[in-house]
PDB file of C-alpha atoms in Angstrom:
ATOM      1  CA  SER A  24    -163.216 -67.701 -77.894  1.00 53.00           C
ATOM      2  CA  THR A  25    -163.959 -65.187 -80.181  1.00 60.00           C
ATOM      3  CA  ASN A  26    -167.050 -62.818 -80.464  1.00 63.00           C
ATOM      4  CA  TRP A  27    -168.642 -62.033 -83.540  1.00 64.00           C
ATOM      5  CA  GLY A  28    -171.151 -59.145 -83.810  1.00 60.00           C
ATOM      6  CA  VAL A  29    -173.788 -57.504 -86.316  1.00 62.00           C
ATOM      7  CA  TYR A  30    -174.123 -53.735 -85.299  1.00 59.00           C
ATOM      8  CA  ASN A  31    -176.393 -51.107 -86.007  1.00 62.00           C
ATOM      9  CA  THR A  32    -174.462 -48.028 -85.646  1.00 60.00           C
ATOM     10  CA  ALA A  33    -172.632 -48.473 -82.395  1.00 64.00           C
ATOM     11  CA  SER A  34    -175.285 -50.837 -80.433  1.00 67.00           C
ATOM     12  CA  PRO A  35    -175.058 -54.483 -80.890  1.00 65.00           C
ATOM     13  CA  THR A  36    -177.981 -56.396 -82.642  1.00 80.00           C
ATOM     14  CA  MET A  37    -176.558 -59.493 -82.636  1.00 84.00           C
ATOM     15  CA  THR A  38    -173.566 -61.327 -80.935  1.00 84.00           C
ATOM     16  CA  LEU A  39    -172.206 -64.685 -81.309  1.00 85.00           C
ATOM     17  CA  SER A  40    -169.778 -65.738 -78.197  1.00 83.00           C
ATOM     18  CA  GLY A  41    -168.497 -69.108 -78.457  1.00 85.00           C
ATOM     19  CA  SER A  42    -171.846 -71.093 -78.573  1.00 88.00           C
ATOM     20  CA  ASN A  43    -173.840 -68.438 -76.973  1.00 89.00           C
ATOM     21  CA  VAL A  44    -175.963 -65.938 -79.334  1.00 90.00           C
ATOM     22  CA  GLY A  45    -176.954 -62.432 -77.916  1.00 88.00           C
ATOM     23  CA  ILE A  46    -179.406 -60.394 -79.365  1.00 89.00           C
ATOM     24  CA  GLY A  47    -179.058 -56.733 -77.768  1.00 85.00           C
ATOM     25  CA  THR A  48    -176.366 -57.808 -75.848  1.00 84.00           C
ATOM     26  CA  THR A  49    -172.653 -58.069 -76.530  1.00 82.00           C
ATOM     27  CA  THR A  50    -171.863 -60.822 -73.425  1.00 83.00           C
ATOM     28  CA  PRO A  51    -174.821 -63.861 -73.458  1.00 86.00           C
ATOM     29  CA  GLY A  52    -174.503 -65.976 -70.776  1.00 84.00           C
ATOM     30  CA  GLN A  53    -176.878 -68.382 -72.184  1.00 85.00           C
ATOM     31  CA  ARG A  54    -177.519 -70.216 -75.380  1.00 89.00           C
ATOM     32  CA  LEU A  55    -179.905 -67.362 -76.429  1.00 90.00           C
ATOM     33  CA  GLU A  56    -179.910 -64.406 -74.413  1.00 87.00           C
ATOM     34  CA  VAL A  57    -182.106 -61.491 -75.372  1.00 89.00           C
ATOM     35  CA  SER A  58    -181.981 -57.852 -73.887  1.00 84.00           C
ATOM     36  CA  GLY A  59    -185.640 -56.970 -75.207  1.00 82.00           C
ATOM     37  CA  ASN A  60    -189.078 -58.339 -75.705  1.00 81.00           C
ATOM     38  CA  VAL A  61    -189.320 -61.777 -77.414  1.00 86.00           C
ATOM     39  CA  LYS A  62    -192.439 -62.432 -79.560  1.00 85.00           C
ATOM     40  CA  ALA A  63    -193.162 -65.837 -80.762  1.00 85.00           C
ATOM     41  CA  THR A  64    -196.268 -68.089 -81.777  1.00 83.00           C
ATOM     42  CA  ALA A  65    -195.277 -70.663 -79.220  1.00 81.00           C
ATOM     43  CA  PHE A  66    -192.594 -71.960 -76.875  1.00 84.00           C
ATOM     44  CA  ILE A  67    -191.814 -75.401 -76.435  1.00 82.00           C
ATOM     45  CA  SER A  68    -190.195 -77.218 -73.726  1.00 81.00           C
ATOM     46  CA  THR A  69    -189.210 -80.748 -73.524  1.00 82.00           C
ATOM     47  CA  SER A  70    -191.197 -82.785 -71.045  1.00 83.00           C
ATOM     48  CA  ASP A  71    -191.339 -86.549 -72.025  1.00 85.00           C
ATOM     49  CA  ALA A  72    -191.241 -88.500 -68.937  1.00 89.00           C
ATOM     50  CA  ARG A  73    -188.791 -90.908 -70.700  1.00 89.00           C
ATOM     51  CA  LEU A  74    -186.308 -87.921 -69.818  1.00 87.00           C
ATOM     52  CA  LYS A  75    -187.171 -87.895 -66.201  1.00 90.00           C
ATOM     53  CA  LYS A  76    -186.615 -89.992 -63.239  1.00 92.00           C
ATOM     54  CA  ASN A  77    -187.468 -89.530 -59.425  1.00 92.00           C
ATOM     55  CA  ILE A  78    -191.606 -87.880 -60.202  1.00 90.00           C
ATOM     56  CA  ARG A  79    -193.152 -86.960 -57.528  1.00 88.00           C
ATOM     57  CA  THR A  80    -196.568 -84.740 -57.438  1.00 87.00           C
ATOM     58  CA  MET A  81    -195.687 -81.524 -55.522  1.00 85.00           C
ATOM     59  CA  SER A  82    -197.164 -79.662 -52.982  1.00 81.00           C
ATOM     60  CA  GLY A  83    -199.616 -77.024 -54.286  1.00 78.00           C
ATOM     61  CA  ILE A  84    -201.178 -74.164 -52.214  1.00 88.00           C
ATOM     62  CA  GLU A  85    -199.119 -74.320 -49.313  1.00 88.00           C
ATOM     63  CA  GLN A  86    -195.613 -73.040 -50.855  1.00 91.00           C
ATOM     64  CA  LEU A  87    -197.454 -70.787 -53.312  1.00 91.00           C
ATOM     65  CA  LEU A  88    -199.282 -69.038 -50.493  1.00 92.00           C
ATOM     66  CA  HIS A  89    -195.562 -67.824 -49.549  1.00 94.00           C
ATOM     67  CA  LEU A  90    -194.609 -66.213 -52.781  1.00 95.00           C
ATOM     68  CA  ARG A  91    -195.491 -62.373 -53.285  1.00 96.00           C
ATOM     69  CA  GLY A  92    -196.388 -61.179 -56.759  1.00 96.00           C
ATOM     70  CA  VAL A  93    -194.725 -57.650 -57.154  1.00 96.00           C
ATOM     71  CA  ARG A  94    -195.668 -54.469 -59.623  1.00 97.00           C
ATOM     72  CA  PHE A  95    -192.186 -52.655 -60.433  1.00 96.00           C
ATOM     73  CA  ASP A  96    -190.435 -50.647 -62.828  1.00 95.00           C
ATOM     74  CA  TRP A  97    -187.097 -51.756 -64.675  1.00 92.00           C
ATOM     75  CA  ARG A  98    -184.489 -49.598 -63.534  1.00 92.00           C
ATOM     76  CA  ASP A  99    -182.890 -49.217 -67.372  1.00 86.00           C
ATOM     77  CA  ASN A 100    -185.989 -48.233 -68.977  1.00 88.00           C
ATOM     78  CA  SER A 101    -188.687 -47.761 -66.083  1.00 93.00           C
ATOM     79  CA  GLN A 102    -190.639 -49.711 -67.866  1.00 91.00           C
ATOM     80  CA  ALA A 103    -193.824 -51.149 -65.610  1.00 95.00           C
ATOM     81  CA  GLU A 104    -194.135 -54.798 -65.193  1.00 94.00           C
ATOM     82  CA  ILE A 105    -195.266 -57.645 -62.508  1.00 95.00           C
ATOM     83  CA  GLY A 106    -193.566 -60.578 -61.660  1.00 96.00           C
ATOM     84  CA  PHE A 107    -191.619 -61.803 -59.053  1.00 97.00           C
ATOM     85  CA  ILE A 108    -188.360 -61.385 -57.049  1.00 97.00           C
ATOM     86  CA  ALA A 109    -185.863 -63.982 -57.586  1.00 97.00           C
ATOM     87  CA  GLN A 110    -184.195 -63.961 -54.196  1.00 98.00           C
ATOM     88  CA  GLU A 111    -188.105 -64.221 -52.818  1.00 97.00           C
ATOM     89  CA  VAL A 112    -188.754 -67.223 -55.076  1.00 97.00           C
ATOM     90  CA  GLU A 113    -185.649 -69.147 -54.537  1.00 97.00           C
ATOM     91  CA  PRO A 114    -185.904 -70.381 -51.121  1.00 97.00           C
ATOM     92  CA  ILE A 115    -189.458 -71.775 -52.030  1.00 95.00           C
ATOM     93  CA  TYR A 116    -188.849 -72.995 -55.298  1.00 96.00           C
ATOM     94  CA  PRO A 117    -185.183 -73.467 -55.985  1.00 96.00           C
ATOM     95  CA  GLU A 118    -185.648 -75.196 -59.401  1.00 95.00           C
ATOM     96  CA  ALA A 119    -187.523 -71.938 -60.592  1.00 96.00           C
ATOM     97  CA  VAL A 120    -184.318 -69.950 -60.064  1.00 97.00           C
ATOM     98  CA  VAL A 121    -181.417 -69.655 -62.052  1.00 95.00           C
ATOM     99  CA  THR A 122    -178.329 -67.459 -60.995  1.00 94.00           C
ATOM    100  CA  ASP A 123    -175.876 -66.235 -63.887  1.00 88.00           C
ATOM    101  CA  PRO A 124    -172.328 -67.357 -62.743  1.00 88.00           C
ATOM    102  CA  GLU A 125    -170.708 -64.259 -63.818  1.00 85.00           C
ATOM    103  CA  THR A 126    -172.740 -61.495 -62.988  1.00 89.00           C
ATOM    104  CA  GLY A 127    -174.848 -63.273 -59.751  1.00 94.00           C
ATOM    105  CA  ILE A 128    -177.869 -61.719 -61.459  1.00 92.00           C
ATOM    106  CA  LYS A 129    -181.113 -64.170 -60.909  1.00 96.00           C
ATOM    107  CA  ALA A 130    -183.557 -64.972 -63.093  1.00 95.00           C
ATOM    108  CA  VAL A 131    -186.999 -66.484 -62.637  1.00 96.00           C
ATOM    109  CA  LYS A 132    -188.258 -69.507 -65.146  1.00 95.00           C
ATOM    110  CA  TYR A 133    -191.741 -68.626 -64.586  1.00 95.00           C
ATOM    111  CA  GLN A 134    -192.625 -71.688 -66.608  1.00 93.00           C
ATOM    112  CA  SER A 135    -191.771 -73.999 -63.598  1.00 94.00           C
ATOM    113  CA  LEU A 136    -194.176 -72.216 -61.970  1.00 95.00           C
ATOM    114  CA  ILE A 137    -197.080 -73.692 -63.930  1.00 94.00           C
ATOM    115  CA  ALA A 138    -196.927 -76.736 -61.997  1.00 93.00           C
ATOM    116  CA  PRO A 139    -197.520 -75.261 -58.435  1.00 94.00           C
ATOM    117  CA  LEU A 140    -200.242 -73.045 -59.785  1.00 94.00           C
ATOM    118  CA  VAL A 141    -201.922 -76.246 -61.237  1.00 94.00           C
ATOM    119  CA  GLU A 142    -201.509 -78.164 -58.181  1.00 92.00           C
ATOM    120  CA  SER A 143    -203.067 -75.361 -55.982  1.00 93.00           C
ATOM    121  CA  THR A 144    -205.968 -75.085 -58.198  1.00 92.00           C
ATOM    122  CA  LYS A 145    -206.701 -78.744 -57.681  1.00 92.00           C
ATOM    123  CA  ASP A 146    -206.254 -78.002 -53.971  1.00 90.00           C
ATOM    124  CA  ILE A 147    -208.756 -75.258 -53.999  1.00 90.00           C
ATOM    125  CA  TYR A 148    -211.227 -77.399 -56.198  1.00 90.00           C
ATOM    126  CA  ARG A 149    -210.774 -80.117 -53.137  1.00 89.00           C
ATOM    127  CA  MET A 150    -211.452 -77.380 -50.607  1.00 88.00           C
ATOM    128  CA  CYS A 151    -214.682 -76.343 -52.854  1.00 89.00           C
ATOM    129  CA  GLN A 152    -215.858 -79.628 -53.165  1.00 88.00           C
ATOM    130  CA  MET A 153    -215.515 -80.458 -49.580  1.00 85.00           C
ATOM    131  CA  SER A 154    -217.323 -77.267 -48.526  1.00 83.00           C
ATOM    132  CA  GLN A 155    -220.252 -78.291 -50.909  1.00 81.00           C
ATOM    133  CA  THR A 156    -220.520 -81.518 -49.070  1.00 84.00           C
ATOM    134  CA  GLN A 157    -220.590 -79.998 -45.766  1.00 88.00           C
ATOM    135  CA  ILE A 158    -222.959 -77.331 -46.988  1.00 87.00           C
ATOM    136  CA  GLU A 159    -225.458 -80.295 -48.062  1.00 88.00           C
ATOM    137  CA  ALA A 160    -224.945 -81.722 -44.740  1.00 87.00           C
ATOM    138  CA  LEU A 161    -225.775 -78.651 -42.631  1.00 89.00           C
ATOM    139  CA  THR A 162    -228.482 -78.223 -45.107  1.00 88.00           C
ATOM    140  CA  ALA A 163    -229.688 -81.730 -44.264  1.00 88.00           C
ATOM    141  CA  SER A 164    -229.546 -80.986 -40.727  1.00 91.00           C
ATOM    142  CA  ILE A 165    -231.132 -77.626 -40.943  1.00 91.00           C
ATOM    143  CA  GLN A 166    -234.359 -79.016 -42.578  1.00 90.00           C
ATOM    144  CA  SER A 167    -234.444 -82.169 -39.991  1.00 91.00           C
ATOM    145  CA  HIS A 168    -234.253 -79.654 -36.987  1.00 92.00           C
ATOM    146  CA  GLU A 169    -237.293 -77.643 -39.061  1.00 91.00           C
ATOM    147  CA  ARG A 170    -239.411 -80.566 -39.074  1.00 91.00           C
ATOM    148  CA  ASP A 171    -238.842 -81.284 -35.340  1.00 91.00           C
ATOM    149  CA  ILE A 172    -239.364 -77.488 -34.731  1.00 93.00           C
ATOM    150  CA  ALA A 173    -242.764 -77.855 -36.748  1.00 92.00           C
ATOM    151  CA  SER A 174    -243.813 -81.096 -34.812  1.00 93.00           C
ATOM    152  CA  LEU A 175    -242.851 -79.617 -31.486  1.00 94.00           C
ATOM    153  CA  LYS A 176    -245.146 -76.478 -32.284  1.00 95.00           C
ATOM    154  CA  THR A 177    -248.149 -78.648 -32.851  1.00 93.00           C
ATOM    155  CA  GLU A 178    -247.482 -80.661 -29.991  1.00 94.00           C
ATOM    156  CA  ASN A 179    -247.279 -77.248 -27.956  1.00 95.00           C
ATOM    157  CA  ALA A 180    -250.306 -75.853 -29.594  1.00 94.00           C
ATOM    158  CA  ASN A 181    -252.206 -79.122 -28.597  1.00 94.00           C
ATOM    159  CA  LEU A 182    -250.893 -79.306 -25.193  1.00 94.00           C
ATOM    160  CA  LYS A 183    -252.251 -75.703 -24.508  1.00 93.00           C
ATOM    161  CA  ASP A 184    -255.612 -76.636 -25.859  1.00 91.00           C
ATOM    162  CA  GLU A 185    -255.483 -79.865 -23.556  1.00 92.00           C
ATOM    163  CA  LEU A 186    -254.524 -77.543 -20.319  1.00 90.00           C
ATOM    164  CA  ARG A 187    -257.144 -74.997 -21.487  1.00 88.00           C
ATOM    165  CA  ALA A 188    -259.771 -77.374 -21.649  1.00 90.00           C
ATOM    166  CA  LEU A 189    -258.408 -79.133 -18.068  1.00 89.00           C
ATOM    167  CA  LYS A 190    -258.359 -75.395 -16.438  1.00 87.00           C
ATOM    168  CA  GLN A 191    -261.995 -74.982 -17.674  1.00 86.00           C
ATOM    169  CA  TRP A 192    -263.226 -78.342 -16.154  1.00 89.00           C
ATOM    170  CA  ALA A 193    -260.941 -77.990 -13.182  1.00 86.00           C
ATOM    171  CA  CYS A 194    -262.585 -74.243 -12.504  1.00 86.00           C
ATOM    172  CA  GLY A 195    -266.007 -75.588 -13.124  1.00 83.00           C
ATOM    173  CA  LYS A 196    -265.739 -77.765 -10.111  1.00 84.00           C
ATOM    174  CA  ASP A 197    -263.606 -75.327  -7.985  1.00 82.00           C
ATOM    175  CA  PRO A 198    -263.698 -71.829  -9.558  1.00 82.00           C
ATOM    176  CA  SER A 199    -261.628 -70.943  -6.060  1.00 85.00           C
ATOM    177  CA  ALA A 200    -258.358 -72.584  -7.373  1.00 82.00           C
ATOM    178  CA  PRO A 201    -255.394 -70.409  -8.073  1.00 83.00           C
ATOM    179  CA  PHE A 202    -255.188 -71.226 -11.744  1.00 81.00           C
ATOM    180  CA  CYS A 203    -258.493 -70.343 -12.233  1.00 82.00           C
ATOM    181  CA  LYS A 204    -258.240 -66.534 -11.166  1.00 76.00           C
ATOM    182  CA  ASN A 205    -256.751 -65.753 -14.580  1.00 63.00           C
TER     183      ASN A 205
END
């Protein structure tokens, strides 16, 4: 296969290698490989159900908890960035990692992480809903106990009044009784 290139002084700006196009690289390993930033108004991913089989809902938060977000600097230009380490993502979401067959360099398909993030968000929402239901049940239980306590306090006060009246009556009959000395 012949490489065709457009050069700006000595560095490549665009290269055509077989059916691969490289921008900023002379050895594109994908249909389009860009060395640098890509700016666009939209990226469209084919996702029609008619093109898929063996569709199943994935687990959410359990696997996602194993991912480690990192801050790092690129070796070639020291530019600060945030993201993941492909080797750490691969055992958790192998579908989200691509390995270049020639260089062995790994890349993360970040758009593939959107689905587990959505499922995790739904997991967290369900947990919050369960917690809200539990809070409401506990609140009702506390209110019921507070009513019971108020009722017991009233009953206790009534019993004290009755006991006082009984002591007065009994002490009137026998002032030497032991409970009459107080």
